[in-house]
Structure formats: structure tokens, C-alpha cells
Coordinates of C-alpha atoms in Angstrom, one line a residue:
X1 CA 0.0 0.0 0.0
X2 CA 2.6 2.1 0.8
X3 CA 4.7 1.9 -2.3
X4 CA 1.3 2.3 -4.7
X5 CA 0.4 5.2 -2.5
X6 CA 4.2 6.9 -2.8
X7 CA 4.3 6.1 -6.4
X8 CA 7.3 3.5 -5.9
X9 CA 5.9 0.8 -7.6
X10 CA 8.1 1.3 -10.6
X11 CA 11.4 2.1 -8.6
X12 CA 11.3 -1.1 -7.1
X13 CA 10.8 -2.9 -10.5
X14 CA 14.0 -0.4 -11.1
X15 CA 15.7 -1.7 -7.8
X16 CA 19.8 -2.1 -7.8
X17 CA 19.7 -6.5 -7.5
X18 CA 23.6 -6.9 -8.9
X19 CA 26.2 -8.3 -7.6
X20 CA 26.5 -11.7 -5.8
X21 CA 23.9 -11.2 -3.6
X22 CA 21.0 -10.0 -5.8
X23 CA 17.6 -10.3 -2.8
X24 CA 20.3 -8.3 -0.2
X25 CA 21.4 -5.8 -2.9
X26 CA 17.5 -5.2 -3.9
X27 CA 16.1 -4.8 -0.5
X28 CA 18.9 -2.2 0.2
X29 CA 18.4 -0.3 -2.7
X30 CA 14.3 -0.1 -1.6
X31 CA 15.6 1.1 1.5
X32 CA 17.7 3.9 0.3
X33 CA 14.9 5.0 -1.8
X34 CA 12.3 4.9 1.0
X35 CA 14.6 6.7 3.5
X36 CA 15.4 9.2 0.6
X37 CA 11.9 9.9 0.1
X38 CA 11.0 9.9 3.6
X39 CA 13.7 12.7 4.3
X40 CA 11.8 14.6 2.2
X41 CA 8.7 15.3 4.7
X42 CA 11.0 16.7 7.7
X43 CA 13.2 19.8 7.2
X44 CA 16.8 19.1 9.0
X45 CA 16.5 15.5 8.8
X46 CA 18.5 13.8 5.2
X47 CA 18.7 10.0 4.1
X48 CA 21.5 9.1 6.4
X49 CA 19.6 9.8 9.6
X50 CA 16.5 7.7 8.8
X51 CA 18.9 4.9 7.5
X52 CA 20.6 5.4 11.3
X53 CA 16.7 5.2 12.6
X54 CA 15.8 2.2 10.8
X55 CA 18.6 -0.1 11.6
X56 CA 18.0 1.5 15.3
X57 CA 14.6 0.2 15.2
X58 CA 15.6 -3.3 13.8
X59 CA 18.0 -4.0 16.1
X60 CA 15.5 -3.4 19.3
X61 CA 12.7 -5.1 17.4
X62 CA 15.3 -8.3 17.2
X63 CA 15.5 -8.1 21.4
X64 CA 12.4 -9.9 21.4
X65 CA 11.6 -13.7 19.8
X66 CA 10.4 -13.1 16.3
X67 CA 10.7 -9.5 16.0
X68 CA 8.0 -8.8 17.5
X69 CA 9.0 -5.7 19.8
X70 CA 6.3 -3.0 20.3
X71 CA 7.3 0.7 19.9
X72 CA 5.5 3.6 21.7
X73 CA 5.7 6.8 20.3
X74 CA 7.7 8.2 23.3
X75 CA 9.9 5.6 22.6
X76 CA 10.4 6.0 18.6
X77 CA 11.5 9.7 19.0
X78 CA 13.5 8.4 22.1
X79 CA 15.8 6.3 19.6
X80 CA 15.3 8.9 17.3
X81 CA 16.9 11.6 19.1
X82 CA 19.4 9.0 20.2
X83 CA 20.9 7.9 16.7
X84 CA 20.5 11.0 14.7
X85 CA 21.2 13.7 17.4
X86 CA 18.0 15.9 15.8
X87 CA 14.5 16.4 18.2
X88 CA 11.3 16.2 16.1
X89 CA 8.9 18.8 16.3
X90 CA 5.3 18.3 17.7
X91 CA 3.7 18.8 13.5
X92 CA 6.1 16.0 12.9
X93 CA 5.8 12.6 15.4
X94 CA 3.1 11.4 13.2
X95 CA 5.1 10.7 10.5
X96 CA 7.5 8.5 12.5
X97 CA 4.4 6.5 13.4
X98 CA 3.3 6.4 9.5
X99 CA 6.6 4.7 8.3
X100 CA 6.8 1.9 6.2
X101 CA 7.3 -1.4 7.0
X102 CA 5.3 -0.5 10.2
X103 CA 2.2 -1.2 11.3
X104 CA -0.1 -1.0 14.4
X105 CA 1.1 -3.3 17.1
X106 CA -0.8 -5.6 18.6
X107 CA -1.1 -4.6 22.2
X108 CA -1.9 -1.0 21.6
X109 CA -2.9 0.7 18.8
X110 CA -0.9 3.4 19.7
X111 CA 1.9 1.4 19.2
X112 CA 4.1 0.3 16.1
X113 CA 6.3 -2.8 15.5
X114 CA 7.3 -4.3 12.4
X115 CA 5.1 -6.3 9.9
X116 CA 8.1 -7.5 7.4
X117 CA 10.9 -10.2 8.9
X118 CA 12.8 -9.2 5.9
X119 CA 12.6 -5.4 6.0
X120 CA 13.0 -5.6 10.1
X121 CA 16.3 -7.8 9.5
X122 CA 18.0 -5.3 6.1
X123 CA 17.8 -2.4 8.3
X124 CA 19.5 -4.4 11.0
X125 CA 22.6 -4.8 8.3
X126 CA 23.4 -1.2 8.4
X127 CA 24.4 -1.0 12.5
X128 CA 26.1 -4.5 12.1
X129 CA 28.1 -2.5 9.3
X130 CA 28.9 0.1 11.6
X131 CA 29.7 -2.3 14.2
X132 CA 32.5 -4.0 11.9
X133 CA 34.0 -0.5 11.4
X134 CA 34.2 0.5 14.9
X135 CA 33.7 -3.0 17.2
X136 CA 35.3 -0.7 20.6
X137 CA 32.7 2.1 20.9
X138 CA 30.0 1.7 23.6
X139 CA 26.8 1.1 21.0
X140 CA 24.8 0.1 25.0
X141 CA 22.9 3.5 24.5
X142 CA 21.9 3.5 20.7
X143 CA 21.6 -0.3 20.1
X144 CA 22.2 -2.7 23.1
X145 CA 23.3 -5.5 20.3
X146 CA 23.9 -7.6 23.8
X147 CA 20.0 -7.8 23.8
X148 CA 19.6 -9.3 20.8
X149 CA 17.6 -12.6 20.6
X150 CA 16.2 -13.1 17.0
X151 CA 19.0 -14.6 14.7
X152 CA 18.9 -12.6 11.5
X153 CA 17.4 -14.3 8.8
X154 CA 18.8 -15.4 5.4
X155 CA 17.6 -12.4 3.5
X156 CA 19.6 -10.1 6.5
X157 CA 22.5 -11.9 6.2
X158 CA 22.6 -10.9 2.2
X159 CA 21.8 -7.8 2.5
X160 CA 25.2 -7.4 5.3
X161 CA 27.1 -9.5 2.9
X162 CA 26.2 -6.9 -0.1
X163 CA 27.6 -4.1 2.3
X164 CA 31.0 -5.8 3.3
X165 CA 31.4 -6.4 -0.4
X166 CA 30.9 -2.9 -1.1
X167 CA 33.0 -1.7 1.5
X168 CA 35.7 -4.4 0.6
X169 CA 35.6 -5.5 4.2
X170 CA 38.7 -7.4 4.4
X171 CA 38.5 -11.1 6.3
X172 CA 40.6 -9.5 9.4
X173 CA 38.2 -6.7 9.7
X174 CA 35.0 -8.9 10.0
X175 CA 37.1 -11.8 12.4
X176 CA 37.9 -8.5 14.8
X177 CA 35.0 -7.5 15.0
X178 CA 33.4 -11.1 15.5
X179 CA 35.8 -11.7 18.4
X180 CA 35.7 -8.6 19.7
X181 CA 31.5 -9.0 19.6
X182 CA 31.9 -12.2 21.2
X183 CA 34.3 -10.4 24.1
X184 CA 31.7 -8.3 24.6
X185 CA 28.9 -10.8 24.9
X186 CA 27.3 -9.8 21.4
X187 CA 26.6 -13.4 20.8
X188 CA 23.9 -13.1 18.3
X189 CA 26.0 -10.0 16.3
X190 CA 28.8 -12.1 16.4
X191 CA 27.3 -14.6 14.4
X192 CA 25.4 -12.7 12.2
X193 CA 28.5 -10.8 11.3
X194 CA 30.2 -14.5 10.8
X195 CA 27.7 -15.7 8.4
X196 CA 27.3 -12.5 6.6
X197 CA 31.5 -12.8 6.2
X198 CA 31.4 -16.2 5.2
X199 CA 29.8 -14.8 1.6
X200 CA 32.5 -13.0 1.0
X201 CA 35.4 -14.5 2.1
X202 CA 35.5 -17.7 3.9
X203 CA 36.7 -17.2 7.3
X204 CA 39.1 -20.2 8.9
X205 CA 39.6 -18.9 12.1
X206 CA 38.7 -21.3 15.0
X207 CA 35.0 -19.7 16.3
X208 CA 32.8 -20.6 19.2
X209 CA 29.1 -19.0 19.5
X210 CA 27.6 -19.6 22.7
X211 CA 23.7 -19.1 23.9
X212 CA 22.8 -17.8 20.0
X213 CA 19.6 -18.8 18.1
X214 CA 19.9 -19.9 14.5
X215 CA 17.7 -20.8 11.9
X216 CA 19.9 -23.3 10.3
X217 CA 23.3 -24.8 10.1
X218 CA 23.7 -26.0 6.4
X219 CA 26.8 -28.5 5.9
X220 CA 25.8 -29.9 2.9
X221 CA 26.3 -26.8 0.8
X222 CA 30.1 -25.6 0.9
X223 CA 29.4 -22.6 3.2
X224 CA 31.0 -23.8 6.0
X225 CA 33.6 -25.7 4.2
X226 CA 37.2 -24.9 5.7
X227 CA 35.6 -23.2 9.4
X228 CA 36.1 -24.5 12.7
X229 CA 33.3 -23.4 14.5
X230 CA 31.4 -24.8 17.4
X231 CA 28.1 -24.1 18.9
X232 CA 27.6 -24.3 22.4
X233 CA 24.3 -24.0 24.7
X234 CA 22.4 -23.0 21.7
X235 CA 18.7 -23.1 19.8
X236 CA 19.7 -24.3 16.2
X237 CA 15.9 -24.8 14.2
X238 CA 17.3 -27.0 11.4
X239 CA 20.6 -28.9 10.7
X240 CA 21.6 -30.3 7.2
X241 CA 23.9 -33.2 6.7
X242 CA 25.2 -34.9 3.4
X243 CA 26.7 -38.3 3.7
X244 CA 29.0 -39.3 6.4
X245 CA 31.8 -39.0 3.9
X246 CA 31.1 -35.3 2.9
X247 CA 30.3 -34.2 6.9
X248 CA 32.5 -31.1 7.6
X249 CA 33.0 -32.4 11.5
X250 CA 35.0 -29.1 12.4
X251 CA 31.9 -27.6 13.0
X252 CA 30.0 -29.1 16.6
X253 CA 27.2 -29.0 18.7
X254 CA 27.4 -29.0 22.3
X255 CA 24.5 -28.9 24.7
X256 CA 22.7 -27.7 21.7
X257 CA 18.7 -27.8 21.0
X258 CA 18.1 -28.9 17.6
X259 CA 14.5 -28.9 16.1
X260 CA 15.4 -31.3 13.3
X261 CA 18.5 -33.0 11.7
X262 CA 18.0 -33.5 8.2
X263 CA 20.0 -36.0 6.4
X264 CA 20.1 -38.8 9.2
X265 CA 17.3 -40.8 10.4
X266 CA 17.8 -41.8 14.4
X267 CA 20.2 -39.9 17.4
X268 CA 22.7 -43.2 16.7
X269 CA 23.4 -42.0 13.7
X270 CA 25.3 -38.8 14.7
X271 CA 29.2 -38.6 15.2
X272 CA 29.3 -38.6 18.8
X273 CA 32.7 -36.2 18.7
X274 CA 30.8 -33.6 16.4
X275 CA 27.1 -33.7 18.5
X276 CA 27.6 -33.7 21.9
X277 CA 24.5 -33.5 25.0
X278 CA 22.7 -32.3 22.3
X279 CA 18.9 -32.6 22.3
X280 CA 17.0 -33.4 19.0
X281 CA 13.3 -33.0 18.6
X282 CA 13.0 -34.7 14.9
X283 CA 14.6 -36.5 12.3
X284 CA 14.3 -36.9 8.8
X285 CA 16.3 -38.7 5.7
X286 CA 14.8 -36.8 3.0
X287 CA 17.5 -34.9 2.0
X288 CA 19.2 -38.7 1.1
X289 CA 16.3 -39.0 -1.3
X290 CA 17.7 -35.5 -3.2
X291 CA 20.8 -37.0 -3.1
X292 CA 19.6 -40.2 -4.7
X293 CA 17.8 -38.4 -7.3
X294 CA 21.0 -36.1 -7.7
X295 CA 23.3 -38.5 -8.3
X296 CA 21.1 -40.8 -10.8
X297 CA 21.4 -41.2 -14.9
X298 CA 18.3 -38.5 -15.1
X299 CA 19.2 -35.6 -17.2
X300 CA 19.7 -32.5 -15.4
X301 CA 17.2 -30.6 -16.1
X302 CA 14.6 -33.3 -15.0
X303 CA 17.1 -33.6 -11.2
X304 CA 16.9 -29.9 -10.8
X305 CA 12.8 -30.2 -11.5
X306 CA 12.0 -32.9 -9.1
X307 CA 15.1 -31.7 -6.2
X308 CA 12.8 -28.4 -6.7
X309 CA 9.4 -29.6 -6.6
X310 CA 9.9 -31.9 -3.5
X311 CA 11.6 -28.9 -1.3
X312 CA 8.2 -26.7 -2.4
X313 CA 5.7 -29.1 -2.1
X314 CA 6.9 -32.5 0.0
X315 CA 9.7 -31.1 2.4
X316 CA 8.3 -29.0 5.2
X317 CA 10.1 -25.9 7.1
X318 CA 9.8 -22.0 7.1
X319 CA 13.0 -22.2 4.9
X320 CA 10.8 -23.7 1.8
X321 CA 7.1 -22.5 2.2
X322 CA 5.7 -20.0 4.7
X323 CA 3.6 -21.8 7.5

């Protein structure tokens, strides 16, 4: 509504999507357009201040289990003030509370919070940014990144690695900061600032995330390939495992919750070194059935067509089809 409203519709069809990460580069180019055009309705405030506000906004909306923090409108120009250092005038809150990507909370209608996971998690990319640049100022005030609870989501995690790429973060920049996060018990940052690397230049540093939430830890693609990394006393949704030959086993689980394990069928069938305490609510084998098909006489075309129509239609999780 509010991009037919604003007249949008056709800058979005005109969005920047190049590079390597074309969903990240498009949702920050819609952003930059909507903060530009936003600037446009209050006098002393320009782009760069509502971008500051947006990812200010993220971040807190992130301290609460799926984003779902509710913002008064004392607290909105709070943050406001906070990030950008200007006051808005009393013809002006409403606009704050008009924003897009916000909509009326649900325990007040006075209230806002954020009706788009991946517009709450883009925004979140720019203070991450600014964290890599500058991991030893005091963010407590602006951000509190030691609150955060909600891992960012895959869509985030382009949209971060677009802005390293641009910036030509180098891999020491990004393993600072991740170390110096984790010093500083930014868990959650740590590892979103990890996986966001990882896109742009693998990072073989040994790692250890502790008490983080993530929505999945993919070792069958070659993501990980090359990392040590090992998750302790975490809340891991989905794991994905190739063959026992292909397993990357540098990367463990200790006292872990695991919704599912994908790729193995019972807890005996998990390398005891590479899982350990670790607690799993479901199993399933059908990523051995991709694997199967992958690996037959089929032409490829046909192996891509069915891989893809069993993930859309036969394999369940947020990651495939929305609930």
C-alpha cells in the first residue's frame, strides 16, 4: 500500500539487485529510496539519519523472539533523538508513526512494530556495518546489540554481505569485530556478522558462538567448508547433513537444541565427537532422497525439476514454504 500510495511501484521494479547477492542488494536499494523519500517530509533530517533510525529500530525489534517488539511513540523519537542527534517537532511525530514497514502493534494501537521479517532484519545490516568498522565504541545506548535474541534471517545476512562487499571489508576486519562482539557478549552479532562474512570470504579462524539462536546450520552446501566453529548451549531450528563421507565435522554442537537433523534418520546415527549433550526433537532422511535423485542417470534438467518440486511441495520448514 505504501509503495502504490508513494508512487514506488516502478522504482522497485528499477531496484539495484547486482552483484553476488542480488535479494540483499534489492532490499537495500528499496531502502535507500524509501529513506530518501521519507527525508523529504521533515526539514533538517536527510537519508543518512532515517537509514541510522531504521537499523536503530531493527536492532530493538530483534531483542524480542520473532521481531515482534512493540514501539511507543515516546519511545520512537527516544531512539530517534538518540541515533541522529535531531529532536522532532510536535507537527512532525506522526510521521514517525506512519513509516513503512510498520504497522499498528498488537497490544496497543498506539503502538508500532514491524510487519516484514525481511525489512526488520535489512535495516538491521546497516548498525552491524557500523559495528565491523568500529567494534570498541560503547553502542549500550543507541543499540544494546547484547539484547539481541532473533537470529537474522537469510535475506539479512545478504543484504550485510552486499555491504561488506561494497565496503571491501577485508576477512581480518570482519574476524575482529566477531571476536571482539563475542568479548563483549554480542553473541547473536557475532554470528550474524560471521555468516554475513562467510559470503564474501571464507573465514578459517577457529569460532565458538555460545547461547545464539539460528535458523539453520547448512553443511551440505560448501558454506561452511574450511571453518572450525562450534556451537555451544544454543537453539539451532534445522541442521543439514550430506553423507558421512562429505560431513565437515569441524563444525559441533554442544548442549545444543536442535528442532530437526536433516539428512540422518535416528540420534545413533550422529558422530558422537561432532554432536555432543545435544537434544533433537525430529529426524528426517529426505535430504538422502535429493541425493539419490541427484546423483542418478536423469538428465539434469529433470534432477533440478523434481530436487525443486519436492523442497516446495513435500519437504516442510519455514525455509521452503511459509507456515
Amino acid at each position: 500500500t505504501y509503495l502504490a500510495g508513494k508512487g514506488l511501484l516502478q522504482s522497485v521494479i528499477n531496484a539495484d539487485s547486482s552483484g553476488d547477492f542480488p535479494r540483499g542488494a534489492a532490499w537495500l536499494s528499496l531502502v535507500d529510496m524509501i529513506a530518501r523519500r521519507e527525508s523529504e517530509q521533515l526539514e533538517g533530517v536527510d537519508k543518512e539519519q532515517f537509514l541510522l533510525f531504521f537499523g536503530a529500530l531493527g536492532v530493538r525489534a530483534r531483542q524480542t523472539p520473532g521481531g515482534q517488539t512493540s514501539f511507543s511513540p515516546q519511545v520512537m523519537e527516544e531512539l530517534f533523538s538518540k541515533v541522529t542527534g535531531s529532536t522532532i517537532l510536535e507537527d512532525e511525530r506522526n510521521l514517525l508513526l506512519r513509516l513503512p514497514g510498520l504497522g499498528v502493534a498488537q497490544d496497543s494501537p498506539l503502538h508500532r512494530s514491524f510487519i516484514d521479517r525481511d525489512f526488520m532484519n535489512v535495516v538491521c545490516a546497516l548498525p552491524s556495518l557500523k559495528y565491523v568498522y568500529d567494534p570498541y565504541s560503547d553502542y549500550s545506548d543507541s543499540y544494546s546489540f547484547d539484547a539481541l535474541v532473533d537470529p537474522m534471517n537469510e535475506v539479512g545476512c545478504e543484504a550485510l554481505s552486499t555491504l561488506f562487499y561494497r565496503s571491501s571489508v577485508q576477512t581480518g576486519v570482519a574476524v575482529n569485530a566477531v571476536r571482539r562482539a563475542c568479548e563483549d557478549g554480542h553473541h547473536q552479532l557475532a554470528h550474524d556478522i560471521f555468516f554475513a562474512a562467510q559470503g564474501v570470504n571464507r573465514i578459517p579462524d577457529r569460532l565458538e558462538f555460545d547461547g545464539i539462536a539460528a535458523d539453520e546450520v547448512d553443511l551440505v552446501s560448501d558454506y561452511l567448508d574450511g571453518s572450525t566453529v562450534r556451537y555451544s548451549n544454543c537453539i539451532i531450528d534445522r541442521v543439514l547433513l550430506p553423507q558421512p563421507e562429505d560431513t565437515n565435522y569441524s563444525v559441533t554442537f554442544s548442549d545444543c537444541l536442535i528442532g530437526r537433523v536433516e539428512g540422518r534418520v535416528a540420534l545413533g546415527d550422529l558422530n558422537e565427537q561432532q554432536f555432543i549433550d545435544c537434544e533433537v526433537d525430529e529426524f528426517t532422511d529426505e535430504y538422502n532422497v535429493n541425493s539419490e535423485i541427484l546423483d542418478s542417470s536423469l538428465p539434469m534438467g529433470i534432477k533440478v525439476l523434481i530436487v525443486s518440486l519436492r523442497k516446495l511441495f513435500t519437504q516442510g520448514g519455514g525455509a521452503r514454504l511459509e507456515s
